[in-house]
mmCIF file of C-alpha atoms in Angstrom:
data_model
loop_
_atom_site.group_PDB
_atom_site.id
_atom_site.type_symbol
_atom_site.label_atom_id
_atom_site.label_comp_id
_atom_site.label_asym_id
_atom_site.label_seq_id
_atom_site.Cartn_x
_atom_site.Cartn_y
_atom_site.Cartn_z
ATOM 1 C CA MET A 1111 -77.944 -26.084 64.814
ATOM 2 C CA ARG A 1112 -78.258 -23.283 62.346
ATOM 3 C CA ASN A 1113 -77.053 -19.787 63.393
ATOM 4 C CA ARG A 1114 -79.706 -17.165 63.903
ATOM 5 C CA SER A 1115 -78.623 -15.471 60.746
ATOM 6 C CA GLU A 1116 -76.303 -16.168 57.691
ATOM 7 C CA VAL A 1117 -74.736 -14.057 55.099
ATOM 8 C CA TYR A 1118 -75.333 -15.031 51.479
ATOM 9 C CA CYS A 1119 -73.614 -13.389 48.538
ATOM 10 C CA GLY A 1120 -74.241 -13.474 44.782
ATOM 11 C CA LEU A 1121 -71.247 -12.498 42.631
ATOM 12 C CA ASP A 1122 -71.928 -11.634 38.886
ATOM 13 C CA ILE A 1123 -68.547 -11.554 37.141
ATOM 14 C CA GLN A 1124 -68.503 -10.039 33.667
ATOM 15 C CA SER A 1125 -65.557 -9.054 31.470
ATOM 16 C CA ASP A 1126 -65.637 -5.419 32.369
ATOM 17 C CA LYS A 1127 -67.281 -5.267 35.806
ATOM 18 C CA ILE A 1128 -68.265 -7.261 38.903
ATOM 19 C CA PHE A 1129 -71.629 -6.895 40.558
ATOM 20 C CA ALA A 1130 -72.263 -8.279 44.020
ATOM 21 C CA VAL A 1131 -75.369 -8.461 46.190
ATOM 22 C CA CYS A 1132 -74.870 -9.477 49.901
ATOM 23 C CA GLY A 1133 -77.875 -10.404 52.090
ATOM 24 C CA LEU A 1134 -78.201 -11.154 55.735
ATOM 25 C CA PHE A 1135 -80.810 -13.919 56.019
ATOM 26 C CA ASP A 1136 -82.733 -14.461 59.322
ATOM 27 C CA ASN A 1137 -83.243 -18.117 59.791
ATOM 28 C CA LYS A 1138 -85.973 -17.753 62.382
ATOM 29 C CA ASP A 1139 -88.166 -15.391 60.316
ATOM 30 C CA GLU A 1140 -87.100 -16.962 56.945
ATOM 31 C CA LYS A 1141 -86.363 -13.682 55.222
ATOM 32 C CA PHE A 1142 -83.532 -11.250 54.339
ATOM 33 C CA ILE A 1143 -83.277 -8.438 56.942
ATOM 34 C CA ASP A 1144 -80.539 -6.563 55.152
ATOM 35 C CA ILE A 1145 -79.443 -6.443 51.484
ATOM 36 C CA SER A 1146 -76.657 -4.337 50.066
ATOM 37 C CA CYS A 1147 -74.938 -4.036 46.711
ATOM 38 C CA GLN A 1148 -71.345 -3.236 45.546
ATOM 39 C CA SER A 1149 -69.650 -3.171 42.185
ATOM 40 C CA GLY A 1150 -66.247 -2.551 40.765
ATOM 41 C CA PRO A 1151 -64.120 -3.022 37.620
ATOM 42 C CA ALA A 1152 -63.074 -6.510 36.529
ATOM 43 C CA ARG A 1153 -59.555 -7.193 35.326
ATOM 44 C CA GLY A 1154 -58.066 -10.448 33.966
ATOM 45 C CA ILE A 1155 -61.105 -11.710 32.002
ATOM 46 C CA LYS A 1156 -62.088 -11.118 28.415
ATOM 47 C CA ASN A 1157 -64.840 -12.659 26.207
ATOM 48 C CA GLY A 1158 -65.798 -15.124 29.015
ATOM 49 C CA LYS A 1159 -62.207 -16.359 29.268
ATOM 50 C CA ILE A 1160 -59.807 -15.690 32.123
ATOM 51 C CA SER A 1161 -56.444 -14.457 31.029
ATOM 52 C CA GLU A 1162 -54.860 -13.569 34.418
ATOM 53 C CA LEU A 1163 -55.951 -15.266 37.631
ATOM 54 C CA GLY A 1164 -54.253 -12.853 39.941
ATOM 55 C CA LEU A 1165 -55.830 -9.759 38.402
ATOM 56 C CA LEU A 1166 -59.310 -11.258 38.579
ATOM 57 C CA ALA A 1167 -58.717 -12.402 42.179
ATOM 58 C CA GLU A 1168 -57.714 -8.842 43.174
ATOM 59 C CA SER A 1169 -60.881 -7.453 41.504
ATOM 60 C CA VAL A 1170 -63.088 -9.855 43.332
ATOM 61 C CA SER A 1171 -61.379 -9.207 46.652
ATOM 62 C CA ARG A 1172 -61.890 -5.399 46.256
ATOM 63 C CA VAL A 1173 -65.550 -5.805 45.555
ATOM 64 C CA LEU A 1174 -66.345 -8.269 48.291
ATOM 65 C CA ASN A 1175 -64.242 -6.506 50.910
ATOM 66 C CA SER A 1176 -65.993 -3.203 50.134
ATOM 67 C CA PHE A 1177 -69.031 -4.624 52.031
ATOM 68 C CA GLY A 1178 -66.920 -4.124 55.253
ATOM 69 C CA ALA A 1179 -65.213 -6.589 57.416
ATOM 70 C CA ASN A 1180 -68.419 -7.349 59.422
ATOM 71 C CA ALA A 1181 -70.172 -8.612 56.254
ATOM 72 C CA SER A 1182 -67.355 -10.034 54.092
ATOM 73 C CA GLY A 1183 -65.922 -11.901 57.004
ATOM 74 C CA ARG A 1184 -69.211 -13.734 57.483
ATOM 75 C CA ILE A 1185 -69.694 -14.752 53.870
ATOM 76 C CA LYS A 1186 -69.802 -18.490 53.884
ATOM 77 C CA SER A 1187 -72.058 -19.129 50.863
ATOM 78 C CA LEU A 1188 -70.766 -17.420 47.727
ATOM 79 C CA TYR A 1189 -72.676 -18.137 44.542
ATOM 80 C CA VAL A 1190 -70.947 -17.087 41.250
ATOM 81 C CA SER A 1191 -72.468 -16.540 37.818
ATOM 82 C CA THR A 1192 -70.867 -17.648 34.624
ATOM 83 C CA TYR A 1193 -70.971 -16.272 31.020
ATOM 84 C CA SER A 1194 -68.355 -18.829 29.838
ATOM 85 C CA SER A 1195 -67.948 -18.955 26.041
ATOM 86 C CA SER A 1196 -68.080 -22.766 26.288
ATOM 87 C CA LEU A 1197 -71.557 -22.897 27.710
ATOM 88 C CA LYS A 1198 -74.003 -25.171 25.870
ATOM 89 C CA ALA A 1199 -77.125 -27.278 26.450
ATOM 90 C CA SER A 1200 -77.764 -30.852 25.395
ATOM 91 C CA GLN A 1201 -80.479 -33.351 25.817
ATOM 92 C CA SER A 1202 -79.791 -36.749 27.500
ATOM 93 C CA VAL A 1203 -82.011 -39.655 28.145
ATOM 94 C CA GLY A 1204 -81.446 -42.268 30.859
ATOM 95 C CA THR A 1205 -83.385 -45.524 30.819
ATOM 96 C CA ILE A 1206 -83.469 -48.161 33.529
ATOM 97 C CA PRO A 1207 -85.498 -51.370 33.966
ATOM 98 C CA VAL A 1208 -87.960 -51.122 36.832
ATOM 99 C CA SER A 1209 -88.961 -54.795 36.715
ATOM 100 C CA GLU A 1210 -88.236 -57.727 34.309
ATOM 101 C CA ARG A 1211 -91.569 -59.468 35.085
ATOM 102 C CA SER A 1212 -94.736 -57.774 36.150
ATOM 103 C CA SER A 1213 -95.183 -54.084 36.511
ATOM 104 C CA LYS A 1214 -93.649 -52.660 39.691
ATOM 105 C CA ILE A 1215 -94.324 -49.468 41.581
ATOM 106 C CA ILE A 1216 -91.765 -46.768 40.684
ATOM 107 C CA THR A 1217 -89.858 -45.542 43.808
ATOM 108 C CA SER A 1218 -87.703 -42.546 44.504
ATOM 109 C CA GLY A 1219 -84.706 -44.859 44.065
ATOM 110 C CA ASP A 1220 -85.762 -45.742 40.566
ATOM 111 C CA ILE A 1221 -86.092 -42.040 39.736
ATOM 112 C CA SER A 1222 -82.610 -41.279 41.141
ATOM 113 C CA LYS A 1223 -81.097 -44.158 39.124
ATOM 114 C CA ALA A 1224 -82.751 -42.949 35.894
ATOM 115 C CA ASN A 1225 -81.635 -39.250 36.541
ATOM 116 C CA HIS A 1226 -78.044 -40.460 37.292
ATOM 117 C CA GLN A 1227 -77.831 -42.472 34.111
ATOM 118 C CA ALA A 1228 -79.049 -39.487 32.074
ATOM 119 C CA TYR A 1229 -76.406 -37.382 33.800
ATOM 120 C CA CYS A 1230 -73.581 -39.845 33.022
ATOM 121 C CA LEU A 1231 -74.584 -40.522 29.412
ATOM 122 C CA GLY A 1232 -74.847 -36.789 28.588
ATOM 123 C CA LEU A 1233 -71.537 -35.768 30.268
ATOM 124 C CA ASN A 1234 -68.328 -35.292 28.338
ATOM 125 C CA ILE A 1235 -65.165 -35.880 30.380
ATOM 126 C CA GLU A 1236 -63.989 -32.302 29.563
ATOM 127 C CA GLU A 1237 -67.268 -30.686 30.728
ATOM 128 C CA ARG A 1238 -68.807 -29.729 34.082
ATOM 129 C CA VAL A 1239 -72.601 -29.962 34.480
ATOM 130 C CA LEU A 1240 -73.820 -26.717 35.853
ATOM 131 C CA HIS A 1241 -77.522 -27.669 35.853
ATOM 132 C CA GLN A 1242 -79.460 -30.847 35.278
ATOM 133 C CA VAL A 1243 -83.013 -29.888 34.411
ATOM 134 C CA ILE A 1244 -85.474 -32.893 34.342
ATOM 135 C CA GLN A 1245 -87.873 -32.359 31.343
ATOM 136 C CA GLY A 1246 -90.145 -35.314 32.262
ATOM 137 C CA TYR A 1247 -90.312 -39.055 32.472
ATOM 138 C CA VAL A 1248 -91.547 -41.797 30.125
ATOM 139 C CA ILE A 1249 -92.948 -45.049 31.480
ATOM 140 C CA ASP A 1250 -92.871 -48.103 29.234
ATOM 141 C CA LYS A 1251 -92.020 -45.824 26.286
ATOM 142 C CA GLN A 1252 -95.546 -44.470 26.115
ATOM 143 C CA ASN A 1253 -96.723 -42.695 29.190
ATOM 144 C CA ARG A 1254 -95.017 -39.244 29.620
ATOM 145 C CA VAL A 1255 -95.285 -37.703 33.066
ATOM 146 C CA LEU A 1256 -93.646 -34.992 35.130
ATOM 147 C CA ASN A 1257 -93.566 -37.146 38.299
ATOM 148 C CA PRO A 1258 -93.582 -41.014 38.016
ATOM 149 C CA LEU A 1259 -93.432 -41.621 41.772
ATOM 150 C CA GLY A 1260 -95.937 -44.241 42.786
ATOM 151 C CA LEU A 1261 -96.928 -45.224 39.278
ATOM 152 C CA TYR A 1262 -96.415 -48.752 37.865
ATOM 153 C CA GLY A 1263 -94.197 -49.801 34.944
ATOM 154 C CA HIS A 1264 -91.532 -52.013 33.498
ATOM 155 C CA THR A 1265 -89.114 -49.299 32.299
ATOM 156 C CA LEU A 1266 -88.456 -45.657 33.255
ATOM 157 C CA GLU A 1267 -86.820 -43.019 31.054
ATOM 158 C CA ALA A 1268 -85.564 -39.658 32.399
ATOM 159 C CA ASP A 1269 -85.530 -36.941 29.820
ATOM 160 C CA THR A 1270 -82.848 -34.368 30.921
ATOM 161 C CA LEU A 1271 -81.513 -31.051 29.811
ATOM 162 C CA LEU A 1272 -77.852 -30.706 30.728
ATOM 163 C CA ILE A 1273 -76.181 -27.248 30.782
ATOM 164 C CA THR A 1274 -72.494 -27.568 30.729
ATOM 165 C CA ALA A 1275 -69.251 -25.644 30.441
ATOM 166 C CA LEU A 1276 -65.641 -26.766 29.842
ATOM 167 C CA VAL A 1277 -63.946 -27.860 33.102
ATOM 168 C CA GLN A 1278 -60.888 -25.662 32.355
ATOM 169 C CA ASP A 1279 -63.204 -22.553 32.189
ATOM 170 C CA THR A 1280 -65.103 -23.332 35.421
ATOM 171 C CA ASP A 1281 -62.007 -24.438 37.353
ATOM 172 C CA SER A 1282 -60.257 -21.180 36.372
ATOM 173 C CA LEU A 1283 -63.130 -19.109 37.530
ATOM 174 C CA ILE A 1284 -63.424 -20.943 40.832
ATOM 175 C CA SER A 1285 -59.637 -20.685 41.334
ATOM 176 C CA ALA A 1286 -59.651 -16.960 40.724
ATOM 177 C CA VAL A 1287 -62.499 -16.334 43.220
ATOM 178 C CA GLU A 1288 -60.931 -18.538 45.857
ATOM 179 C CA ARG A 1289 -57.611 -16.830 45.538
ATOM 180 C CA SER A 1290 -59.397 -13.680 46.816
ATOM 181 C CA GLY A 1291 -60.033 -15.594 50.090
ATOM 182 C CA PHE A 1292 -63.668 -16.660 49.590
ATOM 183 C CA LYS A 1293 -65.102 -20.106 49.055
ATOM 184 C CA VAL A 1294 -67.261 -20.711 46.019
ATOM 185 C CA LYS A 1295 -70.397 -22.653 46.957
ATOM 186 C CA SER A 1296 -71.810 -23.065 43.456
ATOM 187 C CA LEU A 1297 -71.367 -21.824 39.832
ATOM 188 C CA VAL A 1298 -74.638 -20.765 38.334
ATOM 189 C CA LEU A 1299 -75.657 -19.960 34.727
ATOM 190 C CA ALA A 1300 -76.190 -16.176 34.721
ATOM 191 C CA GLY A 1301 -79.427 -16.426 32.768
ATOM 192 C CA TYR A 1302 -80.760 -19.064 35.239
ATOM 193 C CA ALA A 1303 -80.054 -16.805 38.118
ATOM 194 C CA ALA A 1304 -81.873 -13.864 36.347
ATOM 195 C CA GLY A 1305 -84.841 -16.147 35.593
ATOM 196 C CA LEU A 1306 -85.316 -16.899 39.266
ATOM 197 C CA VAL A 1307 -86.148 -13.245 39.942
ATOM 198 C CA LEU A 1308 -89.011 -13.308 37.423
ATOM 199 C CA PRO A 1309 -92.530 -13.890 38.716
ATOM 200 C CA ASP A 1310 -93.415 -17.553 38.903
ATOM 201 C CA SER A 1311 -96.449 -16.997 36.636
ATOM 202 C CA LEU A 1312 -94.111 -16.112 33.711
ATOM 203 C CA ARG A 1313 -92.048 -19.209 34.080
ATOM 204 C CA MET A 1314 -95.120 -21.369 34.529
ATOM 205 C CA LYS A 1315 -97.114 -20.087 31.527
ATOM 206 C CA GLY A 1316 -94.052 -19.916 29.265
ATOM 207 C CA CYS A 1317 -91.613 -17.089 28.346
ATOM 208 C CA CYS A 1318 -88.333 -16.414 26.674
ATOM 209 C CA LEU A 1319 -85.738 -14.599 28.776
ATOM 210 C CA PHE A 1320 -82.772 -12.728 27.117
ATOM 211 C CA GLU A 1321 -80.005 -11.964 29.652
ATOM 212 C CA ILE A 1322 -77.712 -9.369 27.865
ATOM 213 C CA GLY A 1323 -74.178 -9.419 29.147
ATOM 214 C CA PHE A 1324 -71.142 -7.423 28.346
ATOM 215 C CA ASP A 1325 -69.840 -9.687 25.584
ATOM 216 C CA SER A 1326 -72.479 -12.530 25.282
ATOM 217 C CA THR A 1327 -76.170 -12.874 25.582
ATOM 218 C CA GLN A 1328 -78.000 -15.916 27.012
ATOM 219 C CA MET A 1329 -81.503 -17.072 25.922
ATOM 220 C CA LEU A 1330 -83.525 -19.272 28.241
ATOM 221 C CA ILE A 1331 -86.900 -20.793 27.556
ATOM 222 C CA PHE A 1332 -89.197 -21.362 30.556
ATOM 223 C CA LYS A 1333 -92.334 -23.441 30.594
ATOM 224 C CA GLU A 1334 -94.112 -25.142 33.571
ATOM 225 C CA GLY A 1335 -91.634 -23.529 35.872
ATOM 226 C CA ILE A 1336 -88.576 -25.073 34.476
ATOM 227 C CA ILE A 1337 -85.968 -24.449 31.750
ATOM 228 C CA ARG A 1338 -86.910 -25.959 28.489
ATOM 229 C CA GLY A 1339 -84.132 -24.561 26.366
ATOM 230 C CA PHE A 1340 -80.887 -22.615 26.473
ATOM 231 C CA GLU A 1341 -78.901 -20.799 23.775
ATOM 232 C CA ALA A 1342 -75.792 -18.670 24.057
ATOM 233 C CA PHE A 1343 -74.907 -15.876 21.553
ATOM 234 C CA PRO A 1344 -71.471 -14.242 21.084
ATOM 235 C CA PHE A 1345 -73.083 -10.857 21.211
ATOM 236 C CA GLY A 1346 -73.254 -8.404 24.089
ATOM 237 C CA SER A 1347 -73.507 -4.681 24.914
ATOM 238 C CA ASN A 1348 -69.799 -4.146 24.185
ATOM 239 C CA ASP A 1349 -70.295 -5.297 20.546
ATOM 240 C CA VAL A 1350 -72.435 -2.298 19.923
ATOM 241 C CA THR A 1351 -70.004 0.019 21.728
ATOM 242 C CA GLU A 1352 -67.111 -1.302 19.621
ATOM 243 C CA ALA A 1353 -69.101 -0.828 16.316
ATOM 244 C CA ILE A 1354 -69.699 2.844 17.313
ATOM 245 C CA ALA A 1355 -66.057 3.362 18.109
ATOM 246 C CA LYS A 1356 -64.918 1.700 14.834
ATOM 247 C CA GLU A 1357 -67.284 3.546 12.494
ATOM 248 C CA LEU A 1358 -66.966 7.022 14.180
ATOM 249 C CA LYS A 1359 -63.186 6.574 14.870
ATOM 250 C CA VAL A 1360 -63.477 7.458 18.568
ATOM 251 C CA PRO A 1361 -62.241 5.829 21.807
ATOM 252 C CA LEU A 1362 -64.381 3.142 23.411
ATOM 253 C CA ASP A 1363 -65.220 5.334 26.445
ATOM 254 C CA THR A 1364 -66.474 8.058 24.073
ATOM 255 C CA ALA A 1365 -68.445 5.501 22.066
ATOM 256 C CA LEU A 1366 -70.084 4.207 25.311
ATOM 257 C CA ALA A 1367 -71.057 7.657 26.473
ATOM 258 C CA LEU A 1368 -72.624 8.377 23.071
ATOM 259 C CA LYS A 1369 -74.610 5.131 23.174
ATOM 260 C CA LEU A 1370 -75.927 5.742 26.642
ATOM 261 C CA SER A 1371 -76.751 9.362 26.252
ATOM 262 C CA HIS A 1372 -77.915 9.633 22.681
ATOM 263 C CA GLY A 1373 -78.456 6.017 21.451
ATOM 264 C CA ASN A 1374 -81.764 4.705 20.077
ATOM 265 C CA ILE A 1375 -82.182 1.342 18.311
ATOM 266 C CA ILE A 1376 -84.887 2.757 15.982
ATOM 267 C CA PRO A 1377 -83.251 5.539 13.783
ATOM 268 C CA ASN A 1378 -86.571 6.473 12.129
ATOM 269 C CA SER A 1379 -87.978 7.569 15.543
ATOM 270 C CA VAL A 1380 -85.204 10.151 15.888
ATOM 271 C CA ASN A 1381 -85.521 13.656 14.471
ATOM 272 C CA PRO A 1382 -83.205 13.669 11.411
ATOM 273 C CA ASP A 1383 -82.064 17.182 12.054
ATOM 274 C CA THR A 1384 -80.979 16.527 15.630
ATOM 275 C CA GLU A 1385 -77.184 16.697 16.189
ATOM 276 C CA VAL A 1386 -74.864 15.822 19.009
ATOM 277 C CA LEU A 1387 -71.356 17.084 19.726
ATOM 278 C CA LEU A 1388 -68.667 14.562 19.056
ATOM 279 C CA LYS A 1389 -65.383 15.210 20.754
ATOM 280 C CA LYS A 1390 -62.334 14.223 18.730
ATOM 281 C CA GLU A 1391 -58.853 15.026 20.082
ATOM 282 C CA GLN A 1392 -59.000 18.685 21.308
ATOM 283 C CA SER A 1393 -62.077 19.834 19.311
ATOM 284 C CA TYR A 1394 -65.719 19.041 18.881
ATOM 285 C CA ARG A 1395 -67.694 18.443 15.667
ATOM 286 C CA PRO A 1396 -71.395 17.942 15.060
ATOM 287 C CA LEU A 1397 -72.777 14.462 14.409
ATOM 288 C CA LYS A 1398 -76.193 13.682 13.226
ATOM 289 C CA ARG A 1399 -77.875 11.609 15.986
ATOM 290 C CA GLN A 1400 -79.555 9.433 13.334
ATOM 291 C CA VAL A 1401 -76.153 8.298 12.075
ATOM 292 C CA LEU A 1402 -75.298 7.089 15.544
ATOM 293 C CA CYS A 1403 -78.615 5.257 15.806
ATOM 294 C CA GLU A 1404 -78.158 3.624 12.437
ATOM 295 C CA ILE A 1405 -74.888 2.047 13.617
ATOM 296 C CA ILE A 1406 -76.677 0.697 16.694
ATOM 297 C CA GLU A 1407 -79.552 -0.665 14.638
ATOM 298 C CA ARG A 1408 -77.289 -2.454 12.217
ATOM 299 C CA LYS A 1409 -75.365 -4.276 15.058
ATOM 300 C CA TRP A 1410 -78.571 -5.242 16.802
ATOM 301 C CA ARG A 1411 -80.121 -6.473 13.595
ATOM 302 C CA GLU A 1412 -77.270 -9.053 13.411
ATOM 303 C CA PHE A 1413 -78.209 -10.399 16.774
ATOM 304 C CA PHE A 1414 -81.931 -10.552 16.002
ATOM 305 C CA GLY A 1415 -81.227 -12.575 12.897
ATOM 306 C CA LEU A 1416 -79.445 -15.279 15.074
ATOM 307 C CA ALA A 1417 -81.977 -15.083 17.807
ATOM 308 C CA LYS A 1418 -85.070 -15.497 15.579
ATOM 309 C CA GLU A 1419 -83.592 -18.542 13.930
ATOM 310 C CA ARG A 1420 -83.198 -20.261 17.300
ATOM 311 C CA LEU A 1421 -86.362 -18.971 18.902
ATOM 312 C CA VAL A 1422 -88.858 -20.012 16.271
ATOM 313 C CA GLY A 1423 -88.678 -23.729 17.160
ATOM 314 C CA TYR A 1424 -89.327 -23.093 20.830
ATOM 315 C CA GLN A 1425 -92.182 -20.732 19.963
ATOM 316 C CA GLN A 1426 -93.903 -23.244 17.817
ATOM 317 C CA GLY A 1427 -93.375 -26.140 20.181
ATOM 318 C CA LEU A 1428 -94.221 -24.380 23.423
ATOM 319 C CA GLY A 1429 -96.353 -21.320 22.585
ATOM 320 C CA LEU A 1430 -94.615 -19.043 25.102
ATOM 321 C CA PRO A 1431 -97.736 -16.951 25.775
ATOM 322 C CA GLU A 1432 -95.913 -14.489 28.107
ATOM 323 C CA GLY A 1433 -93.592 -13.564 25.246
ATOM 324 C CA ILE A 1434 -90.057 -12.107 25.770
ATOM 325 C CA VAL A 1435 -88.455 -10.714 28.941
ATOM 326 C CA VAL A 1436 -85.212 -8.734 28.637
ATOM 327 C CA SER A 1437 -82.666 -8.180 31.387
ATOM 328 C CA GLY A 1438 -79.058 -7.186 31.708
ATOM 329 C CA ARG A 1439 -77.001 -4.572 29.970
ATOM 330 C CA ASP A 1440 -78.360 -1.778 27.790
ATOM 331 C CA VAL A 1441 -81.985 -2.678 28.687
ATOM 332 C CA LEU A 1442 -82.689 1.023 29.083
ATOM 333 C CA LEU A 1443 -81.566 1.795 25.503
ATOM 334 C CA GLU A 1444 -84.322 3.687 23.747
ATOM 335 C CA GLY A 1445 -86.292 1.564 21.267
ATOM 336 C CA LEU A 1446 -84.949 -1.791 22.637
ATOM 337 C CA LEU A 1447 -88.196 -3.390 23.562
ATOM 338 C CA GLU A 1448 -89.913 -2.172 20.399
ATOM 339 C CA SER A 1449 -87.121 -3.739 18.385
ATOM 340 C CA PHE A 1450 -87.418 -7.095 20.171
ATOM 341 C CA GLU A 1451 -91.122 -7.131 19.401
ATOM 342 C CA ALA A 1452 -90.703 -6.052 15.747
ATOM 343 C CA ASN A 1453 -87.864 -8.436 14.955
ATOM 344 C CA LEU A 1454 -88.894 -11.473 16.970
ATOM 345 C CA GLY A 1455 -92.634 -11.148 16.599
ATOM 346 C CA MET A 1456 -93.479 -11.523 20.264
ATOM 347 C CA PRO A 1457 -94.666 -9.149 23.067
ATOM 348 C CA SER A 1458 -91.671 -7.881 25.029
ATOM 349 C CA ARG A 1459 -91.124 -6.486 28.505
ATOM 350 C CA LEU A 1460 -88.344 -5.510 30.776
ATOM 351 C CA ALA A 1461 -87.398 -7.799 33.681
ATOM 352 C CA LYS A 1462 -88.290 -6.264 37.030
ATOM 353 C CA MET A 1463 -87.349 -7.135 40.608
ATOM 354 C CA GLU A 1464 -89.892 -7.264 43.350
ATOM 355 C CA ASN A 1465 -87.470 -5.764 45.872
ATOM 356 C CA PRO A 1466 -87.331 -2.024 45.403
ATOM 357 C CA SER A 1467 -83.874 -1.736 46.974
ATOM 358 C CA LEU A 1468 -82.583 -3.753 44.048
ATOM 359 C CA ASP A 1469 -84.210 -1.795 41.272
ATOM 360 C CA ASP A 1470 -80.954 -1.237 39.377
ATOM 361 C CA PRO A 1471 -80.980 -3.712 36.424
ATOM 362 C CA SER A 1472 -77.259 -4.137 36.755
ATOM 363 C CA TYR A 1473 -77.809 -6.304 39.803
ATOM 364 C CA PHE A 1474 -80.457 -8.579 38.351
ATOM 365 C CA VAL A 1475 -78.188 -11.642 38.059
ATOM 366 C CA SER A 1476 -76.562 -11.280 41.445
ATOM 367 C CA ALA A 1477 -79.968 -10.795 43.101
ATOM 368 C CA GLY A 1478 -81.077 -14.009 41.369
ATOM 369 C CA LEU A 1479 -77.990 -15.802 42.833
ATOM 370 C CA LEU A 1480 -79.337 -14.925 46.328
ATOM 371 C CA LYS A 1481 -82.615 -16.562 45.419
ATOM 372 C CA TYR A 1482 -80.824 -19.534 44.117
ATOM 373 C CA ALA A 1483 -78.883 -19.802 47.302
ATOM 374 C CA LEU A 1484 -82.111 -19.953 49.306
ATOM 375 C CA LEU A 1485 -83.438 -22.736 47.066
ATOM 376 C CA GLN A 1486 -80.350 -24.825 47.873
ATOM 377 C CA ARG A 1487 -80.883 -24.529 51.663
ATOM 378 C CA PRO A 1488 -81.874 -27.795 53.270
ATOM 379 C CA PRO A 1489 -85.303 -27.715 54.883
ATOM 380 C CA PHE A 1490 -85.229 -27.167 58.635
ATOM 381 C CA ASN A 1491 -87.725 -29.146 60.568
ATOM 382 C CA ILE A 1492 -87.867 -28.406 64.291
ATOM 383 C CA LEU A 1493 -89.557 -31.793 64.849
ATOM 384 C CA LYS A 1494 -86.391 -33.627 63.879
ATOM 385 C CA LEU A 1495 -84.983 -33.865 67.350
ATOM 386 C CA SER A 1496 -82.102 -36.300 66.797
ATOM 387 C CA SER A 1497 -80.055 -37.921 64.052
ATOM 388 C CA TYR A 1498 -81.434 -41.257 65.255
ATOM 389 C CA GLY A 1499 -84.906 -40.150 64.048
ATOM 390 C CA ASN A 1500 -83.445 -39.252 60.584
ATOM 391 C CA ILE A 1501 -81.606 -42.610 60.331
ATOM 392 C CA PHE A 1502 -84.710 -44.535 61.428
ATOM 393 C CA GLN A 1503 -86.821 -42.764 58.756
ATOM 394 C CA LYS A 1504 -84.223 -43.594 56.079
ATOM 395 C CA ILE A 1505 -84.197 -47.276 57.061
ATOM 396 C CA THR A 1506 -87.930 -47.392 56.950
ATOM 397 C CA ASN A 1507 -88.055 -45.873 53.507
ATOM 398 C CA LYS A 1508 -85.331 -48.181 52.248
ATOM 399 C CA SER A 1509 -87.167 -51.234 53.557
ATOM 400 C CA ARG A 1510 -90.375 -50.151 51.841
ATOM 401 C CA GLU A 1511 -88.504 -49.756 48.581
ATOM 402 C CA LEU A 1512 -86.871 -53.188 48.890
ATOM 403 C CA TYR A 1513 -90.257 -54.707 49.653
ATOM 404 C CA GLN A 1514 -91.736 -53.095 46.469
ATOM 405 C CA GLU A 1515 -88.642 -54.198 44.435
ATOM 406 C CA TYR A 1516 -89.031 -57.961 45.203
ATOM 407 C CA PHE A 1517 -92.660 -58.399 46.174
#
């Protein structure tokens, strides 16, 4: 029997910082009754690669234990995001014969077999599948459907999108988190988690989500409620900060402060006479704000060039009437949305969370991990009074499938 309440936790690990959202879920009322957030610096990880397990484990431990012993001690389901540099998406098709003679009704067993074959054919031995997203099914090589259950046919194809990462990357991340004393329930693509927080209408009608991380950005295409495409870019908020530091010859922390306080991605919208004080060593010197903004624009223009090249095919094929949604780091940078619209040619908006207590965009991914956790919960039916009843139902269903297979 389920406990009255359970503690779920979403852990968003980036190269510079860790963001965590912890939620107490009431199983009786089917809702979260308490949600809290914590964050802290991350050490031992760079560019999506873990360099020191021990340092990252200590960082995770500090963040999770900051929830207090009462909460951290009850965390049983920990969901962790990944921005691994080895992330990729690939299409895989699994085909099975349903019947060699006359058409046969397609059962749930047939669907599972087709899905499993697509999974096996698309998997490299060095990769771990994070998400298998069914794109649709094809019956007898001509009838494409979203759900073939109960239809008739000779063959069944499962068209699948596999999102994978190298096993060495995922195992290192899991190992680092579990060294901190917490068990990882599942690894989740950061952009997938962020997408779950979006309104269902956006994912159904079609949109493109850009999740901007510290050193990488993920692009996810949603249509009919599911992921239709995934791309990863080696560009994040830190690339802009480093460009400012390099060109102005200032430390990274100074460059970050300049970007956040005076940055604008559209230099022409800034008064050309406006100056900011730039601290160098023990003195200050004036800097034209427009010069700072031009550095930011140049770096972002590089990203937009890559993104447009990969987005155009999805836009032509799927339409994406809801346009672009932007979440993650630097989303509050002046001119960001206008630049997305101007460079990618689609209406753009900021991602927003329905829960006002999680209004900080830094926690968008970790909040999405909580929603992902709820989607993984097995349905609880109070009418299932015994395991015998469940077994009997399984036998009945299997008998029906065997009958349909041979008769």
